[in-house]
C-alpha positions as a printed NumPy array, in Angstrom:
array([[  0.   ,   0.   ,   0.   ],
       [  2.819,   2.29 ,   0.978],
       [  5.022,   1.707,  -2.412],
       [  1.185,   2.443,  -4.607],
       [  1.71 ,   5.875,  -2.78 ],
       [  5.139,   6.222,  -3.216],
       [  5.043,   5.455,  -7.411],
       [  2.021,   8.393,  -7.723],
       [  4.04 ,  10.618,  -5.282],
       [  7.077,   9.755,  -7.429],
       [  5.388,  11.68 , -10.469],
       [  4.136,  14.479,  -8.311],
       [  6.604,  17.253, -10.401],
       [  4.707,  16.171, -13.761],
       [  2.464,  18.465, -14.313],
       [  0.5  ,  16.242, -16.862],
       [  0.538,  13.331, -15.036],
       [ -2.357,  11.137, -15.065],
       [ -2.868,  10.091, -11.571],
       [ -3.176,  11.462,  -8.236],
       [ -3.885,  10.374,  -4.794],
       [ -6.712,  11.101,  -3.405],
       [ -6.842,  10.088,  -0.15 ],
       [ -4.085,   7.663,   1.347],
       [ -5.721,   6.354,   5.082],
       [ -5.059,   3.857,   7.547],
       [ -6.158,   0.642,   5.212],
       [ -6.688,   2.08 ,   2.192],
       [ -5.319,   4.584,  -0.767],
       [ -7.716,   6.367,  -3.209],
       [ -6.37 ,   7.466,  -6.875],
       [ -7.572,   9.546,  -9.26 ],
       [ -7.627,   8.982, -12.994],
       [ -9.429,  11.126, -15.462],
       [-12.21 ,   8.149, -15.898],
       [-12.489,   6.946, -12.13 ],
       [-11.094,   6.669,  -8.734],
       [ -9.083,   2.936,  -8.15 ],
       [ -9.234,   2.116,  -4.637],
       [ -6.778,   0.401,  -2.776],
       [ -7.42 ,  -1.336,   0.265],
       [ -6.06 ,  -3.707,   2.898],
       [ -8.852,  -6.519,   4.474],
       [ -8.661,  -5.3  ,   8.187],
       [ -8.912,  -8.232,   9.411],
       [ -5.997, -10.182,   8.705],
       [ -4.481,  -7.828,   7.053],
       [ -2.761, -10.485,   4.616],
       [ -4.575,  -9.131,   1.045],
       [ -5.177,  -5.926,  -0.735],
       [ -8.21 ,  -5.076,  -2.813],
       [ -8.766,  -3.243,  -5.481],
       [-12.001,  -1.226,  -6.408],
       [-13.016,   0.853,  -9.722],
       [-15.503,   3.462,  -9.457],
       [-16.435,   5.591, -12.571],
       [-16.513,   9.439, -12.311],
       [-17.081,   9.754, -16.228],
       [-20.412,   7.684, -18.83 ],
       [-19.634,   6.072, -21.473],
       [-16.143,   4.158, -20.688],
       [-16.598,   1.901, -18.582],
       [-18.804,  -0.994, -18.148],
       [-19.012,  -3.397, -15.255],
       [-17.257,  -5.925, -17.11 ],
       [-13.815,  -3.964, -17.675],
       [-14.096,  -2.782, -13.794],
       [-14.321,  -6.453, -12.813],
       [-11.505,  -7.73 , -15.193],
       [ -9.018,  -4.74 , -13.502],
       [ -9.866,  -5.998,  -9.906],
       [-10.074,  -9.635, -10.403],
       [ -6.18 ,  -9.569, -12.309],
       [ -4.806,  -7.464,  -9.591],
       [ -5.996, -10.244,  -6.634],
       [ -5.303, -12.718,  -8.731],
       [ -1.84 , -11.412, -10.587],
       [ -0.596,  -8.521,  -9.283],
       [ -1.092,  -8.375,  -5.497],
       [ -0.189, -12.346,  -5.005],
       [  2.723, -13.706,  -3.24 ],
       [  5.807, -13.264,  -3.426],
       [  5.137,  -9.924,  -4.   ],
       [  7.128,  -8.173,  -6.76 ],
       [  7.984,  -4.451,  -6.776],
       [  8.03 ,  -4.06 , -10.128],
       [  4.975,  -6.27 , -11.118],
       [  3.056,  -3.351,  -8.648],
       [  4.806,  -0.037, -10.794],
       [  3.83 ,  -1.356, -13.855],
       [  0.42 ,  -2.237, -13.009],
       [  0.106,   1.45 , -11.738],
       [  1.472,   2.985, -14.647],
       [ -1.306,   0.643, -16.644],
       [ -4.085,   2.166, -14.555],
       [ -2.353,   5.356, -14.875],
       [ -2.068,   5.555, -18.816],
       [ -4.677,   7.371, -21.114],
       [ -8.064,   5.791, -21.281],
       [ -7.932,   4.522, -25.274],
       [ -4.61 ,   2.749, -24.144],
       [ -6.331,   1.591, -20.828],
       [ -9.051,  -0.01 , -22.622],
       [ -6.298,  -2.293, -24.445],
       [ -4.693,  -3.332, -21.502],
       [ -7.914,  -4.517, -19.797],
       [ -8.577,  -5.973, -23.035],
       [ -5.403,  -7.858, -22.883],
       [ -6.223,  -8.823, -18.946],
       [ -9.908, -10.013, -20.043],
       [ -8.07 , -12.366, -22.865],
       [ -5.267, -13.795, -20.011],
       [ -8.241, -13.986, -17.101],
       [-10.789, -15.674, -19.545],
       [ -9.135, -17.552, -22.465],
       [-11.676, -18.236, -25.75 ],
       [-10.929, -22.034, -26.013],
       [-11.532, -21.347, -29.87 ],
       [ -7.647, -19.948, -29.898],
       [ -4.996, -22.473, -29.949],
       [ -3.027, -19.512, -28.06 ],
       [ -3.248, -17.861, -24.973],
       [ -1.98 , -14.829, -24.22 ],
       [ -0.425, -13.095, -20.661],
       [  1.013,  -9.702, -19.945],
       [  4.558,  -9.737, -18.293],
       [  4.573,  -6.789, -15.866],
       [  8.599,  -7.154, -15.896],
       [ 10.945,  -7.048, -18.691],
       [ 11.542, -11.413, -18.889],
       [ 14.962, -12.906, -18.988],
       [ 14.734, -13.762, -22.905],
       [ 15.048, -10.238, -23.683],
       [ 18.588,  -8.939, -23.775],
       [ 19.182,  -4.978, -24.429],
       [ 21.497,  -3.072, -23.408],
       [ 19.488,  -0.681, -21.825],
       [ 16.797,  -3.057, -20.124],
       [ 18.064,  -4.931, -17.624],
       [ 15.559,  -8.344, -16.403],
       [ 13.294,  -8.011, -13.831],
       [ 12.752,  -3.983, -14.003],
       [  9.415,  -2.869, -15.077],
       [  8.056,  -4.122, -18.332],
       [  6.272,  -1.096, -19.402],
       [  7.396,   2.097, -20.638],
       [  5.973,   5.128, -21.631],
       [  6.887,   7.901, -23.642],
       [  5.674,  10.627, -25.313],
       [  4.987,   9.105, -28.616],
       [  5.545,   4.813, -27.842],
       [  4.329,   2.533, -24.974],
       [  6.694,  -0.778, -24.959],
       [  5.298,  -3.608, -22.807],
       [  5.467,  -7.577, -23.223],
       [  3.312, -10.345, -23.834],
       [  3.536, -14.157, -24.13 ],
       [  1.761, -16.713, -25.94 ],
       [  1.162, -19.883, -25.207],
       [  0.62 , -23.147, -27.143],
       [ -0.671, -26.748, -26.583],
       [  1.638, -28.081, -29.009],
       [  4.872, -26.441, -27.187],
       [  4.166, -26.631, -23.777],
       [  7.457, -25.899, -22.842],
       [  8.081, -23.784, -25.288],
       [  6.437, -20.448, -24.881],
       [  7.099, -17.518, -27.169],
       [  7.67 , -14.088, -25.738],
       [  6.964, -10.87 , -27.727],
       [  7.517,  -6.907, -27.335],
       [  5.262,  -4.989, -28.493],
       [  5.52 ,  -1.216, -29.559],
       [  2.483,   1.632, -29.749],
       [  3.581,   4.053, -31.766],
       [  1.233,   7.156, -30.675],
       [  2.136,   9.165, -33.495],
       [  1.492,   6.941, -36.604],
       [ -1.554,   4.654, -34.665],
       [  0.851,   1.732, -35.473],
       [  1.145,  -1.556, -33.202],
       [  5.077,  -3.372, -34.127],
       [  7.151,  -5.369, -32.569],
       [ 10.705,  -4.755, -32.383],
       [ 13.225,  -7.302, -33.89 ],
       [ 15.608,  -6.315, -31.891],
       [ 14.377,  -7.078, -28.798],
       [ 13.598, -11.173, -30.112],
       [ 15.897, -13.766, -30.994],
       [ 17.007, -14.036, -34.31 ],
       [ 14.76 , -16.636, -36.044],
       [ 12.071, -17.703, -38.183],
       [  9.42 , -17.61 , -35.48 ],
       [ 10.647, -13.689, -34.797],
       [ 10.339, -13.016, -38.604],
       [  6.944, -14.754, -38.776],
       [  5.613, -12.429, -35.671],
       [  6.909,  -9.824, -37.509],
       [  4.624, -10.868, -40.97 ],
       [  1.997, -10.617, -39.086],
       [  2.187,  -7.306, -37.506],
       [  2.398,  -6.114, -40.96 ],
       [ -0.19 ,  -7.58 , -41.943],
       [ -2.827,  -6.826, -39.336],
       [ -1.577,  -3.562, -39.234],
       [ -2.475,  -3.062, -43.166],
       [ -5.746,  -4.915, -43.126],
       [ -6.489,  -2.901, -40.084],
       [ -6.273,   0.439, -42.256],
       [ -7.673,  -0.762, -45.438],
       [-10.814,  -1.86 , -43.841],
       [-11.483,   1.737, -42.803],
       [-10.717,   1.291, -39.023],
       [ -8.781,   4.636, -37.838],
       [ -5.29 ,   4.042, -36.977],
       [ -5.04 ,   4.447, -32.612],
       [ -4.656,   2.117, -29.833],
       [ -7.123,  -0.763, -31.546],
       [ -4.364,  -1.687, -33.19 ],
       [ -2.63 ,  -3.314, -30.201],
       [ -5.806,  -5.881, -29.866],
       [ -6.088,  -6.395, -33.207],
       [ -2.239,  -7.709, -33.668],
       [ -2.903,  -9.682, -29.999],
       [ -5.966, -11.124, -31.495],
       [ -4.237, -12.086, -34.879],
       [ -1.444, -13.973, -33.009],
       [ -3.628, -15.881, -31.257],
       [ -5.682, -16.984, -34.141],
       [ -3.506, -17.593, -36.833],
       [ -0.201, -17.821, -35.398],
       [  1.526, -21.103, -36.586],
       [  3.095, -23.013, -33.727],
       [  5.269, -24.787, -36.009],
       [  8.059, -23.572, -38.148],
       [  7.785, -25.476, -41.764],
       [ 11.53 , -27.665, -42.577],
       [ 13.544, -25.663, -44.844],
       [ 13.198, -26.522, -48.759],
       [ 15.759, -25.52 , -51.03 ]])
């Protein structure tokens, strides 16, 4: 509870920053976003679990099923044991993000908490930057989303029946500016299944325009929701 108030007081010298706390009491910590107030609190009884609550302060973006979704993955993702620092900073920075890139990430929560059996894949947002990811300026374990003025980076990883062992990690890029959802090479191994992600971010990406949907944050579920429809699990043997 202490550390949620400590990464909004953190931002306190932005002046455009998104959240703010409202009231930080005894067993519980009220923020402010510009679509709600998320709640924070402690059960007083034990005093072993923390809560979260979403209350609108704005019609017309939220429904009860997106307020459920954020509460249910932070008790049963976030606020869990053993309890991760940086798992809780990028979580906030989620809740604290602007609402058309909000609505993605609960998207993106609603696909990991409720899986469509349909898709061979299924998906789940890393909080943290994972260990198969090796840059020279983001070190394992630190926070797994970043913001900037004009791209959000974060990380997801898909899952397969065929290759249980074997899942496959992704980064994926926002790019504010153009509406465009990639997926930097750079960050993924060097190999067919990278180049085939890639294909396919290209591809959704197009369609996505050509069918007259405007470019913005819809892109990001539209490239999640490709991957998890269509992405082969298999890599075809090399023919000369």
């Amino acid at each position: 509870k202490r550390y949620i108030a400590s990464v909004v007081g953190d931002k306190s010298k932005d002046k455009d920053k998104a959240l703010s706390i409202r009231s930080n009491e005894l067993l519980c910590t009220s923020l402010h976003h510009e679509t709600c107030f998320y709640r924070f609190s402690i059960e007083p009884s034990t005093l072993q679990s923390i809560s979260l609550t979403v209350t609108p302060t704005k019609e017309g973006f939220w429904n009860k099923a997106m307020t459920d979704t954020l509460s249910n993955y932070f008790s049963e993702k976030i606020a869990v044991h053993p309890f991760k620092i940086n798992v809780v900073s990028s979580f906030i920075k989620v809740l604290g993000s602007p609402k058309e890139i909000l609505q993605q990430f609960v998207n993106i929560m609603a696909f990991e908490l409720r899986p469509d059996l349909r898709m061979p894949w299924r998906v789940s947002w890393l909080p943290m930057v994972p260990p198969e990811v090796h840059h020279d300026v983001m070190d394992n374990g630190h926070s797994g989303y970043v913001l900037s003025k004009n791209k959000i980076l974060f990380f997801i990883r898909l899952e397969h029946a065929e290759r249980p062992n074997d899942p496959v990690t992704i980064p994926m890029v926002y790019e504010q500016t153009t509406g465009i959802t990639k997926s930097p090479e750079q960050l993924m191994p060097n190999n067919a299944m990278t180049q085939r992600i890639g294909e396919h971010f290209k591809l959704v990406n197009t369609l996505y325009i050509e069918h007259g949907n405007p470019q913005g944050p819809g892109s990001i579920s539209a490239c999640i929701l490709d991957l998890l429809k269509k992405l082969s699990p298999t890599l075809a043997p090399h023919t000369k």
